[in-house]
Amino acid sequence: AAGSGRVSAGNVAAGVSTMSVAADTAIVSPTHLVVYTESSLAESSTPTASSLTDSDVSVSSVAMTDRDLDVNEVGGAASWTVAVDETLVTGYYVYLATDAAGSGKVTLGNVAAGVGTYNVPADTARGSATHV
């Protein structure tokens, strides 16, 4: 049936034709976005639908060799292989973190899409970071 197993993403007022869905909204099993019209009496029984396309874009081969010779300071070129499909990518943020999951992240800077390196300035305090 049309719209079976549906989960509401929200409602918009008459005359509004767009609705934002927050980034990282979990979609476990939905395969379509459906829109129903509504009157003061009821919701329509037949929606208009569009297939969902979920994007997962990430970099690979992250590496950095510390060129700063001081204890608890880092510096040098951080590099990575840019995302295979950068259609939705506007840039990359670079962080120091306390683990590979990004815990305790501290922003170092950002670069534009298509760029696969960031020069970490010499004398950058490492703190408790173990990952870039």
GROMACS .gro file of N, CA, C and O in nm, residues 9-21 33 35:
model
   60
    9ALA      N    1   0.824   1.271   0.895
    9ALA     CA    2   0.941   1.357   0.904
    9ALA      C    3   0.898   1.497   0.944
    9ALA      O    4   0.982   1.584   0.967
   10GLY      N    5   0.767   1.522   0.953
   10GLY     CA    6   0.717   1.653   0.993
   10GLY      C    7   0.607   1.701   0.902
   10GLY      O    8   0.569   1.634   0.806
   11ASN      N    9   0.557   1.819   0.932
   11ASN     CA   10   0.451   1.883   0.854
   11ASN      C   11   0.494   2.023   0.815
   11ASN      O   12   0.573   2.086   0.886
   12VAL      N   13   0.442   2.070   0.704
   12VAL     CA   14   0.466   2.208   0.663
   12VAL      C   15   0.332   2.274   0.634
   12VAL      O   16   0.234   2.207   0.602
   13ALA      N   17   0.329   2.404   0.643
   13ALA     CA   18   0.206   2.480   0.622
   13ALA      C   19   0.172   2.487   0.474
   13ALA      O   20   0.258   2.470   0.387
   14ALA      N   21   0.046   2.514   0.446
   14ALA     CA   22   0.001   2.533   0.307
   14ALA      C   23   0.083   2.644   0.245
   14ALA      O   24   0.116   2.744   0.309
   15GLY      N   25   0.121   2.626   0.119
   15GLY     CA   26   0.201   2.726   0.048
   15GLY      C   27   0.351   2.704   0.060
   15GLY      O   28   0.429   2.765  -0.010
   16VAL      N   29   0.393   2.615   0.150
   16VAL     CA   30   0.535   2.585   0.169
   16VAL      C   31   0.567   2.458   0.089
   16VAL      O   32   0.498   2.357   0.103
   17SER      N   33   0.669   2.464   0.006
   17SER     CA   34   0.699   2.348  -0.078
   17SER      C   35   0.835   2.286  -0.050
   17SER      O   36   0.882   2.202  -0.126
   18THR      N   37   0.899   2.326   0.059
   18THR     CA   38   1.027   2.264   0.096
   18THR      C   39   1.028   2.235   0.245
   18THR      O   40   0.960   2.300   0.324
   19MET      N   41   1.108   2.136   0.281
   19MET     CA   42   1.126   2.101   0.422
   19MET      C   43   1.266   2.045   0.436
   19MET      O   44   1.308   1.958   0.359
   20SER      N   45   1.341   2.094   0.532
   20SER     CA   46   1.477   2.045   0.553
   20SER      C   47   1.475   1.926   0.647
   20SER      O   48   1.400   1.924   0.745
   21VAL      N   49   1.557   1.829   0.616
   21VAL     CA   50   1.577   1.714   0.704
   21VAL      C   51   1.719   1.727   0.756
   21VAL      O   52   1.812   1.745   0.677
   33LEU      N   53   1.076   0.893  -0.005
   33LEU     CA   54   1.020   1.010   0.061
   33LEU      C   55   0.883   1.029  -0.002
   33LEU      O   56   0.872   1.034  -0.126
   35VAL      N   57   0.502   1.244   0.005
   35VAL     CA   58   0.435   1.367   0.048
   35VAL      C   59   0.286   1.350   0.023
   35VAL      O   60   0.243   1.315  -0.087
   0.00000   0.00000   0.00000
